[in-house]
PDB file of C-alpha atoms in Angstrom:
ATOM      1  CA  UNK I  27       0.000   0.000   0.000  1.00 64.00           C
ATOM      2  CA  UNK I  28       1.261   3.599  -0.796  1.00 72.00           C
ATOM      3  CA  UNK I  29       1.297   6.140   1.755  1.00 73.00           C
ATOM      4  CA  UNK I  30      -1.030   9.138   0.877  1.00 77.00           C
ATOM      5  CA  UNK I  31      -0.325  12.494   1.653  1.00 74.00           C
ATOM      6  CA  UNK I  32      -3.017  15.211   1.930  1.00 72.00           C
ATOM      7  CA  UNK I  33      -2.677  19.150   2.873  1.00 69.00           C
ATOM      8  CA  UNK I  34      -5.134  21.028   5.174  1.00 66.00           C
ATOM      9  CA  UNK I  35      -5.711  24.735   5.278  1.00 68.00           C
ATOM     10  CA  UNK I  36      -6.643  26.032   8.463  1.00 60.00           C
ATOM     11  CA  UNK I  37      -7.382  29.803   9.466  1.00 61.00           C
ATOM     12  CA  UNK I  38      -5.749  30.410  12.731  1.00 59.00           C
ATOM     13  CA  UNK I  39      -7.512  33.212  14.324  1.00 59.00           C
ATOM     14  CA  UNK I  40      -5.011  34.386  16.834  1.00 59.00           C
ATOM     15  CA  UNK I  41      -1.589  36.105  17.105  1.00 56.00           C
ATOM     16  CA  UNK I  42      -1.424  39.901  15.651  1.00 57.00           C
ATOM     17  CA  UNK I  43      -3.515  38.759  12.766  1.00 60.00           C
ATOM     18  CA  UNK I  44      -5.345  36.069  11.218  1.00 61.00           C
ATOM     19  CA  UNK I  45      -3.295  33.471   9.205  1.00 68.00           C
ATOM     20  CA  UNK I  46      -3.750  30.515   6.619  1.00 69.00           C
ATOM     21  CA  UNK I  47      -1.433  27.560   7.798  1.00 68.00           C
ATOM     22  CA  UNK I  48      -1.034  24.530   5.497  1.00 73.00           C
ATOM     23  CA  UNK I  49      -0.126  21.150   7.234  1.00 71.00           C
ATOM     24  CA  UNK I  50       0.966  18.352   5.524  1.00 78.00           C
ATOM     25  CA  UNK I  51      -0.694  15.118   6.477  1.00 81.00           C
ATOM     26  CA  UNK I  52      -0.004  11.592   5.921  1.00 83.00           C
ATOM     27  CA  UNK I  53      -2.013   8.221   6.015  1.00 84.00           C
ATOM     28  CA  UNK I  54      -0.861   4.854   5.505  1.00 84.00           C
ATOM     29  CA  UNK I  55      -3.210   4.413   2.691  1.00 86.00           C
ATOM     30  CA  UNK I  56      -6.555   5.812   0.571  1.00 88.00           C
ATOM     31  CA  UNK I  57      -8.692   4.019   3.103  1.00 90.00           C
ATOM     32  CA  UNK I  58      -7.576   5.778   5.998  1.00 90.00           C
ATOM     33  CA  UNK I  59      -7.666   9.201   4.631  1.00 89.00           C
ATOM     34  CA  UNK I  60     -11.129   8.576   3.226  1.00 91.00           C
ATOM     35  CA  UNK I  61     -12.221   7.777   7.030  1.00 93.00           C
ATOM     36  CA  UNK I  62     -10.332  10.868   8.284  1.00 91.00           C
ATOM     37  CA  UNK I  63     -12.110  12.836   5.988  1.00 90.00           C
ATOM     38  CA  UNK I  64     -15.568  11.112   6.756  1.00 95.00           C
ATOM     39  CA  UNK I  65     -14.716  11.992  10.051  1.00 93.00           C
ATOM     40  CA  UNK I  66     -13.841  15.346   9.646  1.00 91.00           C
ATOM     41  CA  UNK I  67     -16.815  16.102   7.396  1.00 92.00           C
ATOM     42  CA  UNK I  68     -19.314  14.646  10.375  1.00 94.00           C
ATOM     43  CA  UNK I  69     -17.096  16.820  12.860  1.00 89.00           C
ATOM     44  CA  UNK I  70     -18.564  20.289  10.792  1.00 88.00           C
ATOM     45  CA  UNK I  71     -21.735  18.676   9.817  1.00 92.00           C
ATOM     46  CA  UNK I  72     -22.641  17.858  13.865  1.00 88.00           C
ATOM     47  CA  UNK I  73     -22.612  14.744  14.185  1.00 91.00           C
ATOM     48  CA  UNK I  74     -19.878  13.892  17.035  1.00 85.00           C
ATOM     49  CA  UNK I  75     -21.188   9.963  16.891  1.00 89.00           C
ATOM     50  CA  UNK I  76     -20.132   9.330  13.520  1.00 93.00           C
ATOM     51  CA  UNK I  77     -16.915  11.888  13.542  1.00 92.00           C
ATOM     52  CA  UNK I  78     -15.992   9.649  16.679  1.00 90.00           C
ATOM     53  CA  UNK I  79     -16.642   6.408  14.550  1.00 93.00           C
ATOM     54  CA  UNK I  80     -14.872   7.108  11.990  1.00 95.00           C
ATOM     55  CA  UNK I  81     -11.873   8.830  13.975  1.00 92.00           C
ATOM     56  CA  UNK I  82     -11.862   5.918  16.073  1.00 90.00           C
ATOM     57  CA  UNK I  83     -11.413   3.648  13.202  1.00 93.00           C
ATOM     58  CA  UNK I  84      -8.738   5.972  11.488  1.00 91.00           C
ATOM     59  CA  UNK I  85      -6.206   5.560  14.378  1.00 90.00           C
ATOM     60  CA  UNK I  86      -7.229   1.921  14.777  1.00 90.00           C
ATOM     61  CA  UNK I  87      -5.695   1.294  11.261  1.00 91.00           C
ATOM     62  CA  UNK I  88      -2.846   3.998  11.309  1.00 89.00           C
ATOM     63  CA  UNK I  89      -2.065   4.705  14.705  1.00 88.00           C
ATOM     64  CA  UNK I  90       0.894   7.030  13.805  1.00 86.00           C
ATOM     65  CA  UNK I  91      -1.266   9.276  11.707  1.00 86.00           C
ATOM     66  CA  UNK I  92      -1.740  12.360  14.350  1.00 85.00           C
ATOM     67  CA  UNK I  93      -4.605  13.748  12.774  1.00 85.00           C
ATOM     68  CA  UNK I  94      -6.594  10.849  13.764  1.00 87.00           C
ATOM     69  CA  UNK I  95      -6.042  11.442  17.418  1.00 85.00           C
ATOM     70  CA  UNK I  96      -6.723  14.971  16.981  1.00 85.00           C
ATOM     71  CA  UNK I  97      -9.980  14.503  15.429  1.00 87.00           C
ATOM     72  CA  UNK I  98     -10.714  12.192  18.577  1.00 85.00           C
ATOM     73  CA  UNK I  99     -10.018  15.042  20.616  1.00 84.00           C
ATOM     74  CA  UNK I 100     -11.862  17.120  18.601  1.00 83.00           C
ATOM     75  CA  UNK I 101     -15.177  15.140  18.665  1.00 84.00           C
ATOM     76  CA  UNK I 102     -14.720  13.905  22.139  1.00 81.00           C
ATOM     77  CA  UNK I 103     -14.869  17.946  23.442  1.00 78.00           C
ATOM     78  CA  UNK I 104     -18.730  17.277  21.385  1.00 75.00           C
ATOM     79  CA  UNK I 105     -20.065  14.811  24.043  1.00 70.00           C
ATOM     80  CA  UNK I 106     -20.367  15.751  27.574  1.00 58.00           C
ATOM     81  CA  UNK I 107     -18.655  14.746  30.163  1.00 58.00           C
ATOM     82  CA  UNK I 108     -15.546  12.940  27.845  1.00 64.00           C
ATOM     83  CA  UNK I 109     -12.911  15.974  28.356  1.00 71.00           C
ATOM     84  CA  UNK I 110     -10.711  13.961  30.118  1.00 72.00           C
ATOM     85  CA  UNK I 111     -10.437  11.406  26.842  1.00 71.00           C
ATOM     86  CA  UNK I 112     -10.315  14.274  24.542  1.00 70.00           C
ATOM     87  CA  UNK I 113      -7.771  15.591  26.510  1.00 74.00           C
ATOM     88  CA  UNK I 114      -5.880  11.781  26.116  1.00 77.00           C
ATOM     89  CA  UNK I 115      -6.249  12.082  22.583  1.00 75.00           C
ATOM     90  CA  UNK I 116      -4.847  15.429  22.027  1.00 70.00           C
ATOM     91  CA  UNK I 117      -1.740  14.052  23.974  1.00 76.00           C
ATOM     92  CA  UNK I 118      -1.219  11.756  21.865  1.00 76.00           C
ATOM     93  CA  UNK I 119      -1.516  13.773  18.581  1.00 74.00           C
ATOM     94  CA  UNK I 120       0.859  15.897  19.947  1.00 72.00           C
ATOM     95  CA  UNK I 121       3.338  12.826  20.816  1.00 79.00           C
ATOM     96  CA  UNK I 122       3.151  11.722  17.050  1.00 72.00           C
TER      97      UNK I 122
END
């Protein structure tokens, strides 16, 4: 399988002015980025039980992907009461 490598464009709205930052990400394969990316569309579409699915399931099959972990966190902060695992998750993004 052949690594795939995707870039995100995020507006960071802090610091002395906004800013567009473009980060590089990597997958092990298609599959997994097409899960992130379900993920990450259910994430803005409101729907932190299938963002969580489907992040779940992305660091299940690459668990050195980052991104996974931080769309964990990211969906986790969605359901009440699961900071503390969000919190584990954004750890570990920031390990990778």
């Amino acid at each position: 399988m052949q690594p795939v490598a995707a870039e995100l464009t995020l507006r960071l709205p802090y610091g002395p002015r906004d800013s567009l930052r473009t980060l590089e990400l990597t997958f092990e394969d298609e599959g997994t980025f097409n899960t992130w990316h379900a993920g990450l569309t259910a994430l803005h579409a409101f729907d932190p039980p299938s963002s969580l699915e489907a992040f779940f399931c992305c660091a299940h099959a690459d668990p050195a992907a980052a991104s996974c972990y931080w769309g964990l966190g990211a969906a986790l902060r969605w359901e009440a009461g699961l900071s503390s695992a969000a919190d584990e998750a954004l750890t570990r993004a920031l390990e990778l």
